Short mmCIF file of C-alpha atoms in Angstrom, two decimals:
data_model
loop_
_atom_site.label_atom_id
_atom_site.label_comp_id
_atom_site.label_asym_id
_atom_site.label_seq_id
_atom_site.Cartn_x
_atom_site.Cartn_y
_atom_site.Cartn_z
CA MET A 1 -0.07 -0.16 -0.05
CA GLY A 2 1.25 3.55 -0.71
CA GLY A 3 0.55 7.06 -1.91
CA GLN A 4 1.74 10.33 -1.93
CA LEU A 5 2.64 12.55 1.27
CA ILE A 6 3.04 16.48 1.31
CA LEU A 7 4.57 17.87 4.38
CA ILE A 8 3.98 21.69 4.63
CA ARG A 9 5.40 23.90 7.56
CA HIS A 10 3.20 26.88 8.34
CA GLY A 11 4.17 30.42 6.96
CA ILE A 12 5.75 33.39 8.83
CA ALA A 13 3.86 33.94 12.11
CA GLU A 14 3.73 36.42 14.78
CA GLU A 15 6.48 36.42 17.10
CA ARG A 16 6.38 34.40 20.36
CA THR A 17 5.98 36.48 23.53
CA PRO A 18 6.21 35.45 27.15
CA GLU A 19 2.62 36.88 27.74
CA GLY A 20 1.12 35.42 24.72
CA ASP A 21 -0.49 32.18 24.00
CA ASP A 22 1.35 30.02 21.52
CA PHE A 23 -1.76 28.44 20.06
CA TYR A 24 -3.14 31.72 18.92
CA ARG A 25 -0.17 33.09 17.05
CA LYS A 26 -1.46 34.02 13.43
CA LEU A 27 0.33 34.39 10.08
CA THR A 28 1.57 37.97 9.49
CA GLU A 29 0.62 39.85 6.70
CA ALA A 30 3.81 39.33 4.88
CA GLY A 31 3.40 35.66 5.71
CA VAL A 32 0.20 35.70 4.05
CA GLU A 33 1.28 37.40 0.94
CA GLU A 34 4.44 35.07 0.68
CA MET A 35 2.37 31.89 0.99
CA ASN A 36 -0.14 33.03 -1.63
CA ALA A 37 2.51 33.70 -4.10
CA PHE A 38 4.27 30.69 -3.40
CA LEU A 39 1.35 28.33 -3.51
CA SER A 40 -0.08 29.70 -6.72
CA ASP A 41 3.36 28.66 -8.19
CA ILE A 42 3.34 25.11 -6.98
CA ALA A 43 -0.30 24.42 -6.79
CA PRO A 44 -0.15 22.32 -9.91
CA LEU A 45 2.61 20.15 -8.17
CA LEU A 46 0.29 19.59 -5.21
CA THR A 47 -2.64 18.66 -7.67
CA GLU A 48 -0.82 16.39 -9.97
CA HIS A 49 -2.61 13.36 -8.23
CA ARG A 50 -6.26 13.50 -7.65
CA ASN A 51 -8.40 13.20 -4.48
CA LEU A 52 -5.89 15.64 -2.48
CA LYS A 53 -6.70 15.82 1.12
CA ILE A 54 -5.52 18.30 3.62
CA TRP A 55 -4.69 17.65 7.27
CA THR A 56 -3.75 20.54 9.66
CA SER A 57 -2.49 21.25 13.12
CA PRO A 58 -5.18 23.02 15.22
CA LEU A 59 -2.92 25.89 15.97
CA VAL A 60 -4.02 29.15 14.31
CA ARG A 61 -0.94 29.81 12.13
CA ALA A 62 -1.11 26.25 10.79
CA ARG A 63 -4.80 26.35 10.25
CA GLN A 64 -4.45 29.75 8.19
CA THR A 65 -1.69 28.25 6.13
CA ALA A 66 -3.96 24.94 5.40
CA GLU A 67 -6.62 27.52 4.24
CA LEU A 68 -4.33 29.12 1.94
CA VAL A 69 -3.37 25.68 0.74
CA GLY A 70 -6.88 24.73 0.12
CA GLU A 71 -7.77 27.97 -1.95
CA ALA A 72 -4.83 27.43 -3.98
CA THR A 73 -5.66 23.64 -4.69
CA ALA A 74 -9.57 24.17 -4.51
CA VAL A 75 -9.81 21.71 -1.79
CA GLU A 76 -12.57 22.79 0.66
CA GLU A 77 -12.52 20.20 3.42
CA ILE A 78 -9.75 20.64 5.81
CA GLN A 79 -9.33 18.10 8.77
CA GLN A 80 -7.60 19.04 12.00
CA GLN A 81 -5.38 16.45 13.56
CA GLU A 82 -4.10 16.71 16.91
CA PHE A 83 -0.90 14.77 15.99
CA LEU A 84 0.34 17.54 13.89
CA ALA A 85 0.40 19.83 16.89
CA THR A 86 1.92 17.34 19.21
CA GLY A 87 4.27 15.50 16.78
CA ASP A 88 3.10 12.07 17.61
CA TYR A 89 4.31 10.01 14.67
CA VAL A 90 2.67 6.81 15.76
CA ALA A 91 -0.73 8.51 15.59
CA PHE A 92 0.02 9.97 12.27
CA MET A 93 1.06 6.67 10.80
CA GLU A 94 -2.13 5.10 12.32
CA ALA A 95 -4.25 7.71 10.67
CA LEU A 96 -2.39 7.23 7.25
CA GLU A 97 -2.54 3.67 7.08
CA GLN A 98 -6.52 4.12 7.23
CA GLU A 99 -6.24 6.03 3.80
CA ALA A 100 -7.16 4.18 0.65
CA GLU A 101 -4.10 3.03 -1.78
CA GLY A 102 -2.97 5.86 -3.86
CA PHE A 103 -3.79 8.45 -1.17
CA THR A 104 -2.50 12.12 -1.63
CA VAL A 105 -2.42 13.91 1.90
CA ALA A 106 -1.01 17.23 2.44
CA LEU A 107 -0.08 17.88 6.05
CA VAL A 108 0.48 21.31 7.41
CA GLY A 109 2.41 21.48 10.59
CA HIS A 110 5.36 22.69 12.73
CA GLU A 111 9.18 22.26 13.41
CA PRO A 112 10.92 20.46 14.61
CA TYR A 113 8.27 17.81 13.97
CA MET A 114 8.39 18.06 10.26
CA SER A 115 11.95 17.28 10.16
CA ILE A 116 11.68 14.59 12.75
CA TRP A 117 8.85 12.83 10.55
CA THR A 118 11.23 13.09 7.53
CA LYS A 119 13.72 11.35 9.42
CA GLU A 120 11.39 8.72 10.05
CA LEU A 121 10.09 8.70 6.39
CA ILE A 122 13.28 8.67 4.42
CA GLY A 123 15.97 8.02 7.04
CA ALA A 124 17.23 11.76 6.98
CA ALA A 125 15.99 14.80 8.88
CA ILE A 126 15.66 17.64 6.49
CA PRO A 127 15.15 21.28 7.76
CA PHE A 128 11.97 23.00 6.88
CA LYS A 129 11.96 26.77 6.44
CA LYS A 130 8.62 28.38 7.32
CA GLY A 131 6.41 27.68 4.49
CA ALA A 132 8.54 24.91 2.88
CA VAL A 133 6.71 22.24 0.97
CA ALA A 134 8.17 18.70 0.65
CA PHE A 135 6.62 16.03 -1.53
CA PHE A 136 7.10 12.14 -0.84
CA THR A 137 6.15 9.09 -2.39
CA VAL A 138 5.20 6.28 0.38
CA ASP A 139 5.18 2.57 0.28
CA PHE A 140 4.48 0.98 3.52
CA ALA A 141 6.48 -2.36 2.35
CA ASP A 142 9.56 -0.49 1.77
CA ASP A 143 12.22 0.36 4.36
CA PRO A 144 12.40 3.16 4.74
CA ILE A 145 8.86 3.79 3.70
CA GLY A 146 9.36 6.93 1.86
CA ASN A 147 11.18 8.67 -0.86
CA LEU A 148 11.64 12.46 -1.08
CA GLU A 149 10.76 13.66 -4.63
CA TRP A 150 11.25 17.31 -4.15
CA LEU A 151 11.52 20.05 -1.60
CA VAL A 152 10.87 23.77 -2.29
CA ASP A 153 10.81 26.92 -0.16
CA PRO A 154 8.96 30.35 -0.41
CA GLY A 155 11.15 32.47 -2.73
CA GLU A 156 12.29 29.51 -5.02
CA SER A 157 10.82 29.05 -8.39
CA ALA A 158 9.16 25.59 -8.20
CA LYS A 159 9.36 25.52 -11.84
CA CYS A 160 13.13 25.48 -11.62
CA LYS A 161 12.86 22.00 -9.79
CA HIS A 162 11.21 20.31 -12.75
CA ASP A 163 12.07 22.49 -15.88
CA GLU A 164 15.42 22.03 -17.16
CA ALA A 165 15.48 25.13 -19.33
CA ASP A 166 15.58 27.06 -16.11
CA LYS A 167 18.92 25.75 -15.39
CA LYS A 168 20.18 28.44 -18.03
CA HIS A 169 18.86 31.14 -15.84
CA ALA A 170 22.36 32.14 -14.51
CA ALA A 171 24.03 31.90 -17.87
CA ASP A 172 21.15 33.87 -19.52
CA LYS A 173 21.46 36.88 -17.02
CA HIS A 174 25.25 36.99 -17.54
CA GLU A 175 24.97 37.09 -21.24
CA GLY A 176 22.31 39.73 -20.96
CA THR A 177 19.43 37.92 -22.24
CA ALA A 178 17.51 38.62 -19.14
CA ASP A 179 16.48 41.68 -17.34
CA CYS A 180 19.68 42.62 -15.26
CA GLY A 181 18.72 45.91 -13.94
CA PRO A 182 18.86 47.29 -10.32
CA CYS A 183 17.27 44.73 -8.22
CA ASP A 184 17.05 43.32 -4.51
CA GLY A 185 20.23 41.78 -2.97
CA GLU A 186 18.31 38.39 -2.88
CA ASP A 187 17.24 38.41 -6.64
CA THR A 188 20.68 38.22 -7.93
CA LEU A 189 23.25 35.85 -9.58
CA TYR A 190 25.22 35.89 -6.42
CA ALA A 191 22.13 35.19 -4.41
CA ASP A 192 21.26 32.29 -6.76
CA ILE A 193 24.79 30.79 -6.12
CA ILE A 194 24.35 31.03 -2.29
CA LYS A 195 21.10 29.47 -2.27
CA GLU A 196 22.24 26.65 -4.53
CA GLN A 197 25.13 26.27 -2.18
CA MET A 198 22.40 25.88 0.95
CA ALA A 199 20.62 23.28 -0.81
CA GLY A 200 23.82 21.45 -1.29
CA VAL A 201 24.32 21.68 2.38
CA GLN A 202 21.05 20.22 3.15
CA HIS A 203 21.64 17.43 0.41
CA ALA A 204 24.90 16.76 2.34
CA TYR A 205 23.14 16.71 5.69
CA ALA A 206 20.68 14.22 4.75
CA ALA A 207 23.41 12.03 3.05
CA TYR A 208 25.14 12.01 6.53
CA GLN A 209 22.13 10.87 8.30
CA GLN A 210 21.77 8.00 5.82
CA ASP A 211 25.34 6.81 6.50
CA PRO A 212 26.84 8.34 9.30
CA VAL A 213 29.51 5.45 9.34
CA GLU A 214 31.08 6.49 5.99
CA PRO A 215 33.92 8.86 6.63
CA GLU A 216 33.14 10.72 3.55
CA SER A 217 29.57 11.75 4.68
CA ALA A 218 30.85 13.92 7.47
CA HIS A 219 33.80 15.14 5.18
CA ASP A 220 31.29 16.18 2.32
CA LEU A 221 29.06 18.06 4.75
CA ARG A 222 31.88 19.91 6.24
CA VAL A 223 33.30 20.91 2.96
CA THR A 224 30.00 22.08 1.64
CA ILE A 225 29.54 24.27 4.59
CA ARG A 226 32.98 25.82 4.29
CA GLN A 227 32.41 26.46 0.61
CA LEU A 228 29.17 28.32 1.64
CA ARG A 229 30.92 30.34 4.20
CA ALA A 230 33.80 31.11 1.79
CA LEU A 231 31.27 32.53 -0.61
CA LEU A 232 29.43 34.45 2.11
CA ASN A 233 32.96 35.98 3.22
CA PHE A 234 33.60 37.00 -0.30
CA ASN A 235 30.89 39.79 -0.21
CA LYS A 236 31.35 40.58 3.45
CA ALA A 237 32.12 44.43 2.66
CA ASN A 238 29.02 44.71 0.45
CA GLY A 239 26.22 43.31 3.09
CA GLU A 240 25.02 44.06 6.39
CA GLU A 241 27.75 43.22 8.89
CA LYS A 242 25.40 42.03 11.60
CA TYR A 243 23.80 39.53 9.41
CA TYR A 244 26.95 38.32 7.88
CA ARG A 245 28.38 37.90 11.12
CA GLU A 246 25.43 36.06 12.53
CA ALA A 247 25.23 33.69 9.35
CA GLY A 248 29.09 33.14 9.37
CA GLU A 249 29.03 32.10 13.16
CA ASP A 250 25.85 29.82 12.67
CA TRP A 251 27.42 27.97 9.79
CA ARG A 252 30.78 27.58 11.62
CA GLU A 253 28.91 26.30 14.66
CA ILE A 254 27.27 23.71 12.40
CA ALA A 255 30.41 22.62 10.70
CA THR A 256 32.25 22.34 14.11
CA THR A 257 29.65 19.98 15.24
CA PHE A 258 31.28 17.44 12.74
CA GLY A 259 34.98 18.56 13.30
CA TYR A 260 36.05 15.98 15.88
CA LEU A 261 34.41 13.10 13.80
CA ARG A 262 36.37 14.04 10.82
CA GLU A 263 39.62 14.41 12.77
CA LEU A 264 39.20 10.76 13.93
CA ASP A 265 38.44 9.58 10.58
CA VAL A 266 41.74 11.27 9.17
CA LEU A 267 43.60 9.66 12.19
CA MET A 268 42.17 6.26 11.49
CA GLU A 269 42.91 6.20 7.96
CA GLU A 270 46.67 7.32 8.84
CA CYS A 271 46.72 4.41 11.31
CA ARG A 272 45.78 2.04 8.67
CA GLU A 273 48.21 3.30 6.11
CA LEU A 274 50.98 2.80 8.98
CA ARG A 275 49.90 -0.82 9.60
CA GLY A 276 52.94 -1.99 7.57
CA LEU A 277 55.25 -0.19 9.93
CA TYR A 278 53.49 -1.12 13.15
CA PRO A 279 51.43 -4.35 12.32
CA ALA A 280 51.05 -5.66 15.79
CA MET A 281 50.27 -2.04 17.20
CA LEU A 282 47.72 -1.17 14.59
CA ALA A 283 45.74 -4.65 13.79
CA GLU A 284 42.07 -3.71 13.16
CA ASP A 285 41.17 -5.67 16.27
CA GLY A 286 43.96 -4.18 18.30
CA GLN A 287 43.92 -1.74 21.21
CA VAL A 288 44.67 1.48 19.38
CA MET A 289 42.02 0.83 16.47
CA THR A 290 39.51 -0.48 18.81
CA TRP A 291 39.77 2.50 21.04
CA LEU A 292 39.51 4.81 17.98
CA MET A 293 36.34 3.12 16.57
CA GLU A 294 34.77 3.23 20.17
CA GLU A 295 35.96 6.92 20.40
CA ARG A 296 34.23 7.54 16.89
CA GLN A 297 31.10 5.69 17.75
CA ALA A 298 30.66 7.75 20.97
CA GLU A 299 31.17 10.88 18.98
CA GLN A 300 28.50 9.56 16.03
CA ASP A 301 26.13 9.07 18.99
CA SER A 302 26.42 12.35 20.33
CA ILE A 303 25.95 14.03 16.84
CA HIS A 304 22.79 11.82 16.52
CA GLU A 305 21.29 12.86 19.71
CA LEU A 306 21.58 16.73 18.48
CA ILE A 307 19.74 15.44 15.27
CA THR A 308 17.09 13.42 16.71
CA SER A 309 16.39 16.14 19.33
CA GLY A 310 15.93 18.72 16.56
CA ALA A 311 18.72 21.03 17.92
CA LEU A 312 20.88 20.72 14.91
CA THR A 313 18.03 21.21 12.36
CA GLU A 314 17.03 24.22 14.35
CA ARG A 315 20.75 25.65 14.05
CA ILE A 316 20.60 24.95 10.23
CA LEU A 317 17.32 26.91 9.91
CA ASP A 318 18.83 29.91 12.12
CA ALA A 319 21.74 29.84 9.73
CA GLU A 320 19.53 29.72 6.46
CA ALA A 321 17.44 32.82 8.10
CA ALA A 322 20.58 34.90 8.81
CA THR A 323 21.94 34.21 5.32
CA ALA A 324 18.72 35.20 3.92
CA GLN A 325 18.79 38.54 5.66
CA TYR A 326 22.30 38.96 4.71
CA LEU A 327 21.58 38.49 0.88
CA LYS A 328 18.72 41.03 1.22
CA SER A 329 21.44 43.61 2.63
CA ILE A 330 23.46 43.58 -0.37
CA ASN A 331 22.98 46.22 -2.85
CA LEU A 332 24.76 45.30 -5.95
CA ASP A 333 22.99 44.29 -9.09
CA ASP A 334 24.67 41.87 -11.30
CA ASP A 335 26.89 44.11 -13.36
CA GLN A 336 28.07 45.73 -10.27
CA GLN A 337 28.77 42.32 -8.71
CA LYS A 338 30.78 41.28 -11.65
CA LYS A 339 33.35 44.24 -11.36
CA ALA A 340 33.33 43.78 -7.60
CA THR A 341 34.05 39.75 -7.96
CA ILE A 342 36.84 40.35 -10.48
CA LYS A 343 38.68 43.05 -8.34
CA LYS A 344 38.13 41.07 -5.10
CA LEU A 345 39.47 37.61 -6.66
CA GLU A 346 42.63 39.64 -8.06
CA LYS A 347 43.12 41.25 -4.55
CA MET A 348 42.76 37.90 -2.72
CA LYS A 349 45.36 36.23 -4.94
CA LYS A 350 47.86 38.95 -4.38
CA ARG A 351 47.48 38.80 -0.64
CA LEU A 352 47.75 34.98 -0.74
CA MET A 353 50.77 34.85 -2.55
CA ARG A 354 52.31 37.66 -0.56
CA LYS A 355 51.77 35.44 2.47
CA TRP A 356 52.94 32.38 0.75
CA GLU A 357 56.23 34.01 0.19
CA GLU A 358 56.35 35.01 3.92
CA VAL A 359 55.00 31.99 5.86
CA ASP A 360 56.78 30.18 8.27
CA PHE A 361 56.13 26.49 7.40
CA SER A 362 57.18 25.06 10.94
CA ASN A 363 54.42 27.25 12.38
CA HIS A 364 51.10 25.32 12.37
CA GLU A 365 48.94 28.39 13.09
CA GLU A 366 50.45 30.18 9.94
CA THR A 367 50.30 27.16 7.52
CA HIS A 368 46.80 26.38 8.69
CA SER A 369 45.69 30.10 8.16
CA LEU A 370 47.24 30.19 4.78
CA ARG A 371 45.61 26.85 3.80
CA ILE A 372 42.31 28.24 4.60
CA ASN A 373 42.71 31.15 2.56
CA ALA A 374 43.80 29.07 -0.35
CA LYS A 375 40.49 27.26 -0.07
CA LYS A 376 38.53 30.41 0.17
CA LEU A 377 40.15 31.93 -3.09
CA ARG A 378 39.65 28.26 -4.76
CA TYR A 379 36.11 28.19 -3.84
CA ALA A 380 35.44 31.74 -4.98
CA ALA A 381 37.12 31.25 -8.40
CA THR A 382 35.14 28.05 -9.02
CA TYR A 383 31.74 28.93 -7.72
CA LEU A 384 31.66 32.51 -8.58
CA ALA A 385 32.39 31.56 -12.44
CA PRO A 386 28.71 32.38 -13.29
CA ILE A 387 29.22 35.95 -12.30
CA THR A 388 32.83 36.54 -13.75
CA GLY A 389 31.76 34.63 -16.92
CA GLU A 390 34.53 31.89 -16.59
CA LYS A 391 36.68 29.92 -14.21
CA ASP A 392 40.10 30.86 -13.30
CA LYS A 393 41.62 27.60 -14.12
CA THR A 394 44.99 28.85 -13.19
CA VAL A 395 44.11 30.27 -9.88
CA ILE A 396 41.99 27.13 -9.12
CA LYS A 397 44.88 25.01 -9.84
CA GLU A 398 47.49 27.00 -7.81
CA MET A 399 45.26 26.90 -4.90
CA LYS A 400 44.63 23.31 -5.01
CA LYS A 401 48.26 22.75 -5.15
CA ILE A 402 48.94 24.79 -2.13
CA GLN A 403 45.92 23.55 -0.27
CA THR A 404 46.93 20.03 -0.72
CA GLY A 405 50.54 20.72 0.21
CA LEU A 406 49.59 22.52 3.24
CA GLY A 407 47.03 19.97 4.17
CA THR A 408 49.41 17.14 4.75
CA LEU A 409 51.49 19.36 7.18
CA CYS A 410 48.39 20.47 9.03
CA ASP A 411 46.93 16.97 9.33
CA LEU A 412 50.39 15.46 10.67
CA ASP A 413 50.36 18.19 13.35
CA ILE A 414 46.73 17.67 14.25
CA ASN A 415 47.23 13.88 14.36
CA GLY A 416 50.28 14.19 16.56
CA ASN A 417 48.65 16.47 19.05
CA LEU A 418 45.16 14.35 19.06
CA LEU A 419 47.39 11.23 19.66
CA LEU A 420 48.87 13.00 22.57
CA GLU A 421 45.62 13.97 24.07
CA MET A 422 44.50 10.60 23.77
CA ALA A 423 47.56 9.29 25.60
CA GLU A 424 46.59 11.59 28.44
CA ASN A 425 42.86 10.20 28.25
CA THR A 426 43.62 6.58 29.00
CA GLU A 427 44.99 4.81 32.04
CA ASP A 428 46.25 1.82 30.22
CA PRO A 429 50.24 2.07 30.08
CA GLU A 430 50.49 0.06 27.08
CA LEU A 431 47.88 2.17 25.08
CA GLN A 432 49.45 5.37 26.38
CA ASN A 433 52.72 4.09 24.95
CA HIS A 434 51.23 3.13 21.61
CA PHE A 435 49.64 6.63 21.27
CA ARG A 436 52.85 8.43 22.07
CA ILE A 437 54.94 6.35 19.54
CA LEU A 438 52.31 7.11 16.83
CA SER A 439 52.54 10.63 17.92
CA ALA A 440 56.14 10.92 17.77
CA HIS A 441 55.91 9.49 14.20
CA GLN A 442 53.54 12.06 13.05
CA PHE A 443 55.75 14.88 14.28
CA LYS A 444 58.81 13.14 12.63
CA ARG A 445 57.10 12.86 9.32
CA ARG A 446 55.93 16.62 9.57
CA GLU A 447 59.63 17.53 10.37
CA ALA A 448 60.91 15.43 7.49
CA ILE A 449 58.65 17.04 4.87
CA LEU A 450 59.87 20.80 6.43
CA ASN A 451 63.28 19.62 5.91
CA ASP A 452 62.62 18.20 2.30
CA GLU A 453 63.79 14.62 3.52
CA ASP A 454 62.44 11.27 2.43
CA ASP A 455 60.21 10.01 5.08
#
């Protein structure tokens, strides 16, 4: 048995106040206008399948949103469901299983329940902005039972999700085939790039949840967030500092959540590569690898708690909201942005090459900082190419080379210090000795590279 399921978070509502009753919070005027415009765009997607039903949380802001959905889709009957207010997934499933084969049900509710239910449906929690709509196909015989077909937010063009021709939007604007006059900061080529990058973060966030054991899933998520932060930093001087700082700090905090997990993955991979030198010490079922795998599992469990509680999803939503405000504050049209981008890229390159000539490679802080700047320049040159007109392949290649070279030095320093910390955190004398031997090897390798020796 199966059908189609549509999850909808209510639109922008009145702010919560200490003296107010959360139940009666209404949609704001702006929230109503935004949802009306958005729903008129995506209504054909919601009514592709017949017999659409609408269920809503009893809370006022959700009921108002459901009524707007009903108006847009010509559905008159709207059923209130208490489980959409309480987040009772079991009750939701029991109600859904009573529906006939081929059902299409739209549910209007709240965060963090929308994200939590998505986790149950497809195995990954996806943050829902206010007004966001996600469409799932459902088959109760499958595990997981759901498959996410699409997710769109107010402000996005739903047609872009389904019309390949719209993929040319960025290029057409650059070539001048579209209207490129003065525009709002959130309706520019730069904003399109940022929004696409945020969508990439959501995709990577879902991929991590579906396979948290795979080292690359945490790595890909952190890289995607770093790319986004680098692109936000690129326009730092052209937007509102308050929103830039808020967005940057939010995204940094999210990436940091996965930092220790990534350090453990890098260290474990290094230990496996050193197994030929220390076969007994680094056997897969030996003390060192067992300790590292248990440490990784503990860290993975800690992250899982953040996800299942909805706390990490809320952080992502906060970061997205701050980013949206930052985009609105940037007063550059596409032509102005192109000139500013080319100028900034050249300035970044000159500054970085000057630091390259001056860096003390034995100083971890300096090499780490230089590596970060090389990444920022590489990401900017790569992802801002639709604005400049082409990728600066020379810069990208040079920055990749610098990043890779410095990465080895940085990883060896981090590994060495991490192993020393682990030696302090265990009371087993033999394991302490193993950690210290491996730590010394990391520092020795780093020193050999600095001295251009064969390690």
